[in-house]
Amino acid sequence: MFLTQILHSSFFILHYKSIIFAPMKKIFVLALWLCTLSCFAQYTVTGGQGSPLVVGENSYGTKKFQVYLLYGLNASSISFDGPGSHQWFRYNNSLTPETIPFTQSGSRSEITNLDSDYAYYVTTDGIVEGYIWITDYTQYPVAFQSLETIESDDKCQFLKLLAGMSAPEIKYYLPNGSPGTVTRKYTLNYETQQWNQSLPGYQVIDVTKSLAGFVREITIDAPLQDTKFTLSDDFSSHFGIDNKIESAAYKAIAVSAQKSYVKQERDNPNEDNPPPTEGDLGGSAPIDITFTGYANKPVASFFVWKIYKKEDGPDNPIVRYTDETLHYVFEGSGTYIAQLEVTDRTSTCIDTSQTYTITVYESFIDVPNVFSPATSPGVNDEFKVAYKSISKFTCTILNRWGNQLYKWDDPAQGWDGKVNGKYVPPGTYFYIIQATGSDGVEYLKKGHVNILRPK
């Protein structure tokens, strides 16, 4: 009768507004019908310490089957809101339904004084409205006995925890007799260190790891910080109960390293010296680089920087420096590796993953044979050599009678075509270049250069 009155009333309203809402009338009626059946039909579970916790949800046919944990059953109740005439039932593992007393006022009915390990449900006008399984969690406590750390062959990467505990199964039964088991949940807490690029450096962080099911062996990434491990029961925590166990202090051995560099750059347009890339910091010698290593101190206690020729390997280093920072100037041509080696305080674990590649170019000089000063500023208006990896350099400019006009000793510099502040006349001039490459190659270049300039 209640449902019929609602639908009739709603139809009247929709009919009255049909001039405006006629195209949507069927949609409104359908929405109201669905809401009448579902929006007001729901269970509410209360009682025990804290708030009841839903730990499982299944579908039985078209009906919902929910598993609730309560911490104690004092003042426990289930209420149902929905239209129609209600009737309450329950069953346990015997699967025999039995009617139970309840109170109903309007569209709400309620049962009180619940028992553990029972499914409760309501029928409205003979239709089942879903199932609520109730379990008193005080009858299924987790008992922690121990939490130990175990190091194995891969101890520098992983750590195993062994948890000693007893945790009785929490079972429930669907109406057809199919059994189910509640999956227990736990939380593991400990500290480690994490790389922070913005510092840069490693910083201590808290780790929270969620676990589910039967917890006996727990494998985690080896922590980078001395720490204790705490294993707690999530269900107890939900009810405000402190049920956990803490391990003895663990002395970390795993190390993790990171690196950075600062390269002294030269912006010489006539030098073949491209900017460093992620894969190679090399270029034209001399290459001046400061390397810095980082690790999870104080667990990581020993830092070693090695520089070696790629073809020689790390066992034949050119440089071996025991500090976090190394400054080095690369001179000779070839491919070098700069490798950071970090070891823990017990010399058990080592990280050699951080490397840089530095390719030093072979020396080279190329001399132009013409330039045009004072004609097109910035475009071929200076006599400069193209070069790379030159460690010593001298260039002398002579006129046709062999008189010295200009001399300089920096390959990045050049001659602007002036003597005593005035441009020399157009024509042919001569140069002598003496240079040494950083790879030891000696250069002696003689030739002429033509100066072009409109009269």
Coordinates of C-alpha atoms in Angstrom, one line a residue:
M1 CA 0.0 0.0 0.0
F2 CA 2.9 2.3 0.9
L3 CA 4.6 1.7 -2.5
T4 CA 1.3 2.2 -4.4
Q5 CA 0.6 5.5 -2.6
I6 CA 4.1 6.8 -3.5
L7 CA 3.8 5.8 -7.2
H8 CA 0.3 7.3 -7.5
S9 CA 1.4 10.5 -5.9
S10 CA 4.4 10.7 -8.1
F11 CA 2.4 10.0 -11.2
F12 CA 0.0 12.8 -10.3
I13 CA 2.9 15.3 -9.9
L14 CA 4.4 14.2 -13.2
H15 CA 1.1 14.3 -15.0
Y16 CA 0.5 17.8 -13.6
K17 CA 3.8 18.9 -15.0
S18 CA 3.5 17.0 -18.3
I19 CA 3.2 20.1 -20.4
I20 CA 6.8 21.0 -19.5
F21 CA 8.3 17.6 -18.7
A22 CA 6.3 15.2 -20.9
P23 CA 9.4 13.9 -22.8
M24 CA 11.1 13.0 -19.5
K25 CA 8.0 11.5 -17.7
K26 CA 9.0 7.9 -18.3
I27 CA 12.5 8.6 -17.1
F28 CA 11.3 10.2 -13.8
V29 CA 8.8 7.4 -13.1
L30 CA 11.5 4.8 -13.7
A31 CA 14.0 6.6 -11.5
L32 CA 11.4 7.0 -8.7
W33 CA 10.5 3.3 -8.9
L34 CA 14.2 2.2 -8.7
C35 CA 14.9 4.5 -5.8
T36 CA 11.7 3.3 -4.0
L37 CA 13.1 -0.2 -4.2
S38 CA 16.7 0.4 -3.4
C39 CA 17.5 3.9 -2.1
F40 CA 15.5 3.2 1.1
A41 CA 16.3 -0.5 1.4
Q42 CA 19.4 -0.9 3.5
Y43 CA 20.9 -2.5 6.6
T44 CA 22.6 -0.6 9.4
V45 CA 24.9 -2.5 11.9
T46 CA 25.9 -1.0 15.3
G47 CA 27.3 -2.2 18.6
G48 CA 30.5 -3.3 20.3
Q49 CA 33.7 -1.2 20.7
G50 CA 34.3 1.3 17.9
S51 CA 32.5 1.0 14.6
P52 CA 31.6 -2.3 13.0
L53 CA 33.9 -3.3 10.1
V54 CA 32.9 -4.8 6.8
V55 CA 35.6 -7.4 5.9
G56 CA 33.9 -9.3 3.1
E57 CA 31.3 -8.8 0.5
N58 CA 29.8 -11.3 -1.9
S59 CA 26.9 -11.7 -4.2
Y60 CA 24.4 -14.4 -3.6
G61 CA 22.2 -14.4 -6.7
T62 CA 21.1 -10.8 -7.0
K63 CA 21.5 -10.2 -3.3
K64 CA 24.4 -8.8 -1.4
F65 CA 26.1 -10.9 1.3
Q66 CA 28.2 -8.8 3.7
V67 CA 30.5 -10.0 6.5
Y68 CA 30.8 -7.7 9.6
L69 CA 33.3 -7.8 12.5
L70 CA 32.2 -6.3 15.8
Y71 CA 34.5 -6.0 18.8
G72 CA 32.2 -7.3 21.4
L73 CA 28.4 -7.6 21.0
N74 CA 27.2 -5.3 23.7
A75 CA 24.4 -3.0 22.5
S76 CA 24.6 -4.7 19.1
S77 CA 21.8 -4.4 16.6
I78 CA 20.9 -4.5 13.0
S79 CA 18.2 -2.2 11.5
F80 CA 16.6 -2.4 8.1
D81 CA 15.0 0.5 6.2
G82 CA 12.6 -0.4 3.4
P83 CA 9.0 -0.5 2.4
G84 CA 6.7 -3.5 2.9
S85 CA 6.1 -6.0 5.7
H86 CA 9.3 -7.2 7.3
Q87 CA 10.3 -10.6 8.6
W88 CA 13.7 -11.4 10.2
F89 CA 15.6 -14.6 10.0
R90 CA 19.0 -16.0 10.9
Y91 CA 21.1 -19.1 10.3
N92 CA 24.5 -20.4 11.3
N93 CA 26.8 -23.1 10.0
S94 CA 23.9 -25.5 10.4
L95 CA 22.2 -23.5 7.6
T96 CA 18.8 -23.9 9.2
P97 CA 16.9 -20.6 9.0
E98 CA 15.0 -19.6 12.0
T99 CA 12.7 -16.6 12.6
I100 CA 13.7 -14.2 15.2
P101 CA 11.8 -11.5 17.1
F102 CA 12.1 -7.9 15.9
T103 CA 10.4 -4.5 16.1
Q104 CA 9.0 -2.5 13.2
S105 CA 7.9 1.1 13.1
G106 CA 6.9 2.3 9.7
S107 CA 9.5 1.4 7.1
R108 CA 12.2 0.6 9.8
S109 CA 12.6 -2.7 11.7
E110 CA 15.4 -3.7 14.1
I111 CA 16.8 -6.7 15.9
T112 CA 19.1 -6.5 19.0
N113 CA 21.3 -8.7 21.1
L114 CA 23.1 -10.3 18.2
D115 CA 25.0 -13.6 18.4
S116 CA 28.4 -14.2 16.7
D117 CA 28.8 -16.4 13.6
Y118 CA 25.2 -16.0 12.4
A119 CA 23.8 -14.6 9.1
Y120 CA 20.9 -12.3 9.6
Y121 CA 18.5 -11.2 6.9
V122 CA 15.1 -9.6 6.2
T123 CA 12.3 -10.5 3.8
T124 CA 9.9 -7.8 2.7
D125 CA 6.7 -9.2 1.5
G126 CA 8.5 -12.5 1.2
I127 CA 11.5 -11.2 -0.8
V128 CA 15.0 -11.5 0.7
E129 CA 16.7 -8.2 1.0
G130 CA 20.3 -9.4 1.4
Y131 CA 22.4 -11.0 4.2
I132 CA 24.6 -9.7 7.1
W133 CA 27.0 -12.2 8.7
I134 CA 28.1 -11.2 12.2
T135 CA 31.4 -12.2 13.8
D136 CA 32.5 -11.1 17.3
Y137 CA 36.2 -10.4 16.8
T138 CA 37.0 -10.8 20.4
Q139 CA 36.6 -14.5 19.8
Y140 CA 39.2 -14.6 17.0
P141 CA 42.2 -12.6 18.3
V142 CA 45.6 -12.7 16.7
A143 CA 48.3 -13.8 19.2
F144 CA 51.8 -12.6 18.2
Q145 CA 54.8 -14.5 19.5
S146 CA 57.8 -13.3 17.6
L147 CA 59.2 -11.3 14.8
E148 CA 62.7 -12.1 13.6
T149 CA 64.9 -10.9 10.8
I150 CA 66.7 -13.5 8.6
E151 CA 69.6 -12.6 6.2
S152 CA 70.1 -15.0 3.2
D153 CA 72.5 -15.1 0.3
D154 CA 70.8 -12.0 -1.3
K155 CA 70.9 -10.1 2.0
C156 CA 72.3 -6.9 0.3
Q157 CA 69.1 -6.7 -1.7
F158 CA 66.4 -8.4 0.3
L159 CA 65.5 -9.1 4.0
K160 CA 63.2 -11.8 5.2
L161 CA 61.1 -11.5 8.4
L162 CA 59.7 -14.5 10.2
A163 CA 56.5 -13.9 12.1
G164 CA 55.4 -16.3 14.8
M165 CA 51.7 -16.0 15.5
S166 CA 48.4 -17.8 15.9
A167 CA 45.4 -16.5 14.1
P168 CA 42.2 -18.6 14.1
E169 CA 40.2 -18.8 10.9
I170 CA 37.2 -16.5 10.7
K171 CA 34.6 -18.5 8.6
Y172 CA 31.2 -17.6 7.2
Y173 CA 28.6 -19.5 5.2
L174 CA 26.6 -18.4 2.2
P175 CA 22.9 -19.5 2.2
N176 CA 23.7 -22.4 -0.1
G177 CA 26.2 -23.8 2.4
S178 CA 29.4 -22.6 0.5
P179 CA 32.0 -21.7 3.2
G180 CA 34.2 -18.6 3.1
T181 CA 37.1 -17.3 5.1
V182 CA 37.8 -13.7 6.0
T183 CA 41.2 -12.6 4.8
R184 CA 43.1 -11.1 7.7
K185 CA 45.1 -7.9 7.2
Y186 CA 48.3 -6.6 8.8
T187 CA 50.6 -3.6 8.6
L188 CA 54.4 -3.7 8.7
N189 CA 56.2 -0.5 9.7
Y190 CA 59.9 0.3 9.6
E191 CA 62.4 2.9 8.5
T192 CA 64.6 3.1 5.5
Q193 CA 66.4 5.8 3.5
Q194 CA 65.3 7.2 0.1
W195 CA 67.2 9.3 -2.5
N196 CA 66.0 12.9 -2.7
Q197 CA 67.2 14.6 -5.8
S198 CA 66.2 18.0 -4.6
L199 CA 68.5 17.9 -1.6
P200 CA 70.5 16.2 -3.1
G201 CA 71.0 13.3 -0.7
Y202 CA 69.4 10.4 1.1
Q203 CA 66.8 11.0 3.9
V204 CA 65.1 8.7 6.4
I205 CA 61.5 7.8 5.6
D206 CA 58.8 5.7 7.3
V207 CA 57.6 2.6 5.3
T208 CA 54.1 1.2 5.7
K209 CA 53.6 -2.1 4.0
S210 CA 50.1 -3.7 3.8
L211 CA 49.9 -7.5 4.1
A212 CA 47.0 -9.9 3.7
G213 CA 46.3 -13.5 4.3
F214 CA 48.5 -15.9 6.2
V215 CA 51.6 -14.0 7.2
R216 CA 54.6 -16.2 8.1
E217 CA 57.4 -15.1 5.9
I218 CA 57.7 -11.5 4.7
T219 CA 60.2 -10.5 2.1
I220 CA 61.1 -6.8 1.7
D221 CA 63.8 -4.7 0.1
A222 CA 66.7 -4.6 2.5
P223 CA 66.3 -1.5 4.5
L224 CA 69.0 1.3 4.1
Q225 CA 68.6 2.4 7.8
D226 CA 69.0 0.8 11.2
T227 CA 65.5 0.1 12.3
K228 CA 63.0 -2.0 14.2
F229 CA 60.1 -3.7 12.5
T230 CA 56.5 -3.5 13.9
L231 CA 53.8 -5.9 12.7
S232 CA 50.2 -5.0 13.7
D233 CA 46.8 -6.5 13.3
D234 CA 44.7 -4.1 11.1
F235 CA 41.3 -5.4 12.5
S236 CA 42.4 -4.7 16.1
S237 CA 43.7 -1.3 15.1
H238 CA 40.3 -0.5 13.5
F239 CA 38.7 -1.1 16.9
G240 CA 41.3 1.0 18.7
I241 CA 43.0 -2.1 20.1
D242 CA 46.9 -2.0 20.2
N243 CA 47.8 -5.5 19.1
K244 CA 51.3 -5.6 17.6
I245 CA 54.8 -7.0 18.0
E246 CA 58.1 -5.3 17.5
S247 CA 61.4 -6.9 16.4
A248 CA 64.8 -6.5 17.9
A249 CA 66.9 -3.6 16.5
Y250 CA 68.2 -4.5 13.0
K251 CA 71.6 -3.2 12.0
A252 CA 71.4 -2.5 8.2
I253 CA 74.0 -3.6 5.8
A254 CA 72.5 -2.7 2.4
V255 CA 73.9 0.3 0.6
S256 CA 72.6 2.5 -2.2
A257 CA 74.6 5.1 -4.1
Q258 CA 73.9 8.1 -6.3
K259 CA 76.2 10.6 -8.0
S260 CA 76.5 14.0 -9.5
Y261 CA 79.1 16.0 -11.4
V262 CA 80.2 19.6 -12.2
K263 CA 82.0 20.1 -15.5
Q264 CA 83.9 23.2 -16.2
E265 CA 82.5 24.3 -19.6
R266 CA 84.3 26.4 -22.2
D267 CA 82.2 28.4 -24.7
N268 CA 84.8 28.7 -27.5
P269 CA 83.0 28.8 -30.9
N270 CA 86.1 27.5 -32.7
E271 CA 86.6 24.5 -30.4
D272 CA 84.9 21.2 -31.1
N273 CA 83.5 20.7 -27.6
P274 CA 79.9 19.7 -27.4
P275 CA 78.0 19.9 -24.1
P276 CA 77.9 16.8 -22.0
T277 CA 75.1 14.2 -22.5
E278 CA 73.6 11.7 -20.1
G279 CA 75.7 9.0 -21.7
D280 CA 79.0 10.8 -22.1
L281 CA 80.6 13.7 -20.3
G282 CA 83.5 13.9 -22.8
G283 CA 84.7 16.3 -25.4
S284 CA 87.8 18.3 -26.1
A285 CA 90.6 18.2 -23.6
P286 CA 91.3 19.4 -21.0
I287 CA 88.1 18.1 -19.4
D288 CA 87.8 19.4 -15.8
I289 CA 85.2 17.6 -13.7
T290 CA 84.3 17.4 -10.0
F291 CA 82.5 14.1 -9.1
T292 CA 80.4 13.8 -5.9
G293 CA 79.1 10.5 -4.5
Y294 CA 76.1 10.1 -2.2
A295 CA 74.9 7.1 -0.2
N296 CA 72.8 6.1 2.8
K297 CA 75.2 7.1 5.6
P298 CA 76.0 6.0 8.2
V299 CA 75.2 2.5 6.9
A300 CA 77.4 3.4 3.9
S301 CA 80.7 4.2 5.4
F302 CA 83.4 3.8 2.7
F303 CA 83.5 5.8 -0.6
V304 CA 86.0 5.1 -3.4
W305 CA 86.1 6.9 -6.8
K306 CA 88.0 5.0 -9.5
I307 CA 89.0 6.4 -12.9
Y308 CA 90.2 3.9 -15.5
K309 CA 90.6 3.5 -19.2
K310 CA 87.6 1.5 -20.6
E311 CA 89.8 -1.0 -22.3
D312 CA 91.8 -1.6 -19.0
G313 CA 88.9 -2.3 -16.7
P314 CA 88.2 -1.3 -13.1
D315 CA 91.0 -3.5 -11.7
N316 CA 93.6 -1.2 -13.4
P317 CA 92.6 2.3 -12.3
I318 CA 94.5 5.4 -13.2
V319 CA 93.1 7.0 -10.1
R320 CA 91.7 5.5 -6.8
Y321 CA 90.5 8.2 -4.4
T322 CA 88.9 7.3 -1.0
D323 CA 86.5 10.2 -0.5
E324 CA 83.0 11.3 -1.5
T325 CA 84.3 14.0 -3.9
L326 CA 86.9 13.7 -6.6
H327 CA 88.3 16.5 -8.8
Y328 CA 90.1 15.3 -12.0
V329 CA 91.3 16.8 -15.3
F330 CA 91.2 14.4 -18.2
E331 CA 94.0 15.1 -20.8
G332 CA 94.9 12.1 -22.9
S333 CA 92.5 10.9 -25.6
G334 CA 90.4 7.8 -25.2
T335 CA 87.4 6.6 -23.3
Y336 CA 87.5 6.7 -19.5
I337 CA 85.1 5.4 -16.8
A338 CA 84.6 7.2 -13.5
Q339 CA 83.1 4.7 -11.1
L340 CA 81.8 5.2 -7.6
E341 CA 82.2 2.4 -5.2
V342 CA 80.3 2.4 -1.9
T343 CA 80.6 -0.1 0.9
D344 CA 78.8 -0.6 4.2
R345 CA 80.5 -0.4 7.6
T346 CA 81.0 -4.2 7.7
S347 CA 82.3 -4.4 4.2
T348 CA 79.5 -6.9 3.4
C349 CA 77.5 -5.0 0.8
I350 CA 78.9 -2.9 -2.1
D351 CA 77.3 -0.7 -4.7
T352 CA 79.3 -0.1 -7.9
S353 CA 76.4 0.8 -10.2
Q354 CA 77.1 4.5 -10.4
T355 CA 79.4 5.3 -13.3
Y356 CA 80.2 8.1 -15.8
T357 CA 81.7 7.7 -19.3
I358 CA 84.1 10.4 -20.5
T359 CA 85.4 10.2 -24.1
V360 CA 88.3 12.6 -24.6
Y361 CA 88.7 13.6 -28.3
E362 CA 92.0 13.1 -30.2
S363 CA 93.7 16.4 -30.9
F364 CA 93.0 18.3 -34.1
I365 CA 93.9 21.6 -35.8
D366 CA 92.4 23.1 -39.0
V367 CA 93.6 26.4 -40.4
P368 CA 91.5 28.7 -42.6
N369 CA 93.1 30.4 -45.7
V370 CA 91.0 33.5 -45.9
F371 CA 89.1 35.9 -43.7
S372 CA 87.5 39.4 -44.2
P373 CA 87.9 41.7 -41.2
A374 CA 85.8 44.9 -41.0
T375 CA 83.3 43.7 -43.7
S376 CA 80.7 41.6 -42.1
P377 CA 80.9 41.7 -38.3
G378 CA 80.7 38.3 -36.7
V379 CA 81.0 36.4 -39.9
N380 CA 84.6 35.3 -40.8
D381 CA 86.0 38.5 -39.6
E382 CA 88.7 37.0 -37.5
F383 CA 91.5 34.5 -38.2
K384 CA 91.0 31.5 -35.9
V385 CA 91.9 27.9 -36.1
A386 CA 89.3 25.1 -35.6
Y387 CA 90.7 22.8 -32.9
K388 CA 90.1 20.2 -30.2
S389 CA 92.2 18.8 -27.4
I390 CA 95.1 21.2 -27.7
S391 CA 97.1 21.7 -24.6
K392 CA 99.9 24.1 -25.9
F393 CA 99.5 26.6 -28.7
T394 CA 101.4 29.5 -30.4
C395 CA 100.5 31.2 -33.6
T396 CA 102.7 34.0 -35.2
I397 CA 101.5 36.2 -38.1
L398 CA 104.2 37.5 -40.5
N399 CA 104.1 39.9 -43.5
R400 CA 105.7 39.1 -46.9
W401 CA 109.1 40.4 -45.6
G402 CA 109.0 38.0 -42.6
N403 CA 108.3 40.7 -40.0
Q404 CA 106.2 39.6 -37.1
L405 CA 102.8 41.4 -36.9
Y406 CA 100.9 39.5 -34.3
K407 CA 101.3 36.5 -31.9
W408 CA 99.0 34.7 -29.5
D409 CA 99.1 31.5 -27.4
D410 CA 95.4 30.6 -26.8
P411 CA 93.8 28.5 -29.5
A412 CA 90.4 29.9 -28.6
Q413 CA 91.7 33.4 -29.6
G414 CA 92.6 34.7 -33.0
W415 CA 93.8 37.7 -35.1
D416 CA 91.3 40.4 -36.0
G417 CA 93.5 41.7 -38.9
K418 CA 94.9 44.7 -37.0
V419 CA 98.4 45.9 -36.1
N420 CA 98.7 48.7 -33.6
G421 CA 94.9 49.2 -33.7
K422 CA 94.7 49.6 -37.5
Y423 CA 93.6 47.1 -40.1
V424 CA 96.4 45.9 -42.3
P425 CA 95.9 46.2 -46.1
P426 CA 94.2 43.4 -48.0
G427 CA 96.6 40.8 -49.3
T428 CA 98.5 37.6 -48.4
Y429 CA 100.0 37.1 -44.9
F430 CA 101.8 34.1 -43.4
Y431 CA 101.4 32.1 -40.2
I432 CA 103.5 29.7 -38.2
I433 CA 101.6 27.5 -35.7
Q434 CA 103.3 25.3 -33.1
A435 CA 101.0 23.2 -30.9
T436 CA 100.9 20.1 -28.8
G437 CA 97.8 18.0 -28.4
S438 CA 96.7 16.6 -25.0
D439 CA 97.4 13.2 -26.6
G440 CA 101.0 14.1 -27.1
V441 CA 100.8 14.8 -30.8
E442 CA 103.1 17.7 -32.0
Y443 CA 101.9 20.2 -34.6
L444 CA 104.0 22.5 -36.8
K445 CA 101.8 24.3 -39.4
K446 CA 103.0 26.9 -41.9
G447 CA 101.0 28.6 -44.5
H448 CA 99.4 31.8 -45.8
V449 CA 96.1 33.4 -45.3
N450 CA 94.4 36.0 -47.5
I451 CA 92.7 39.0 -46.2
L452 CA 89.8 40.2 -48.3
R453 CA 88.3 43.6 -47.8
P454 CA 86.6 46.0 -50.2
K455 CA 88.6 49.2 -51.0

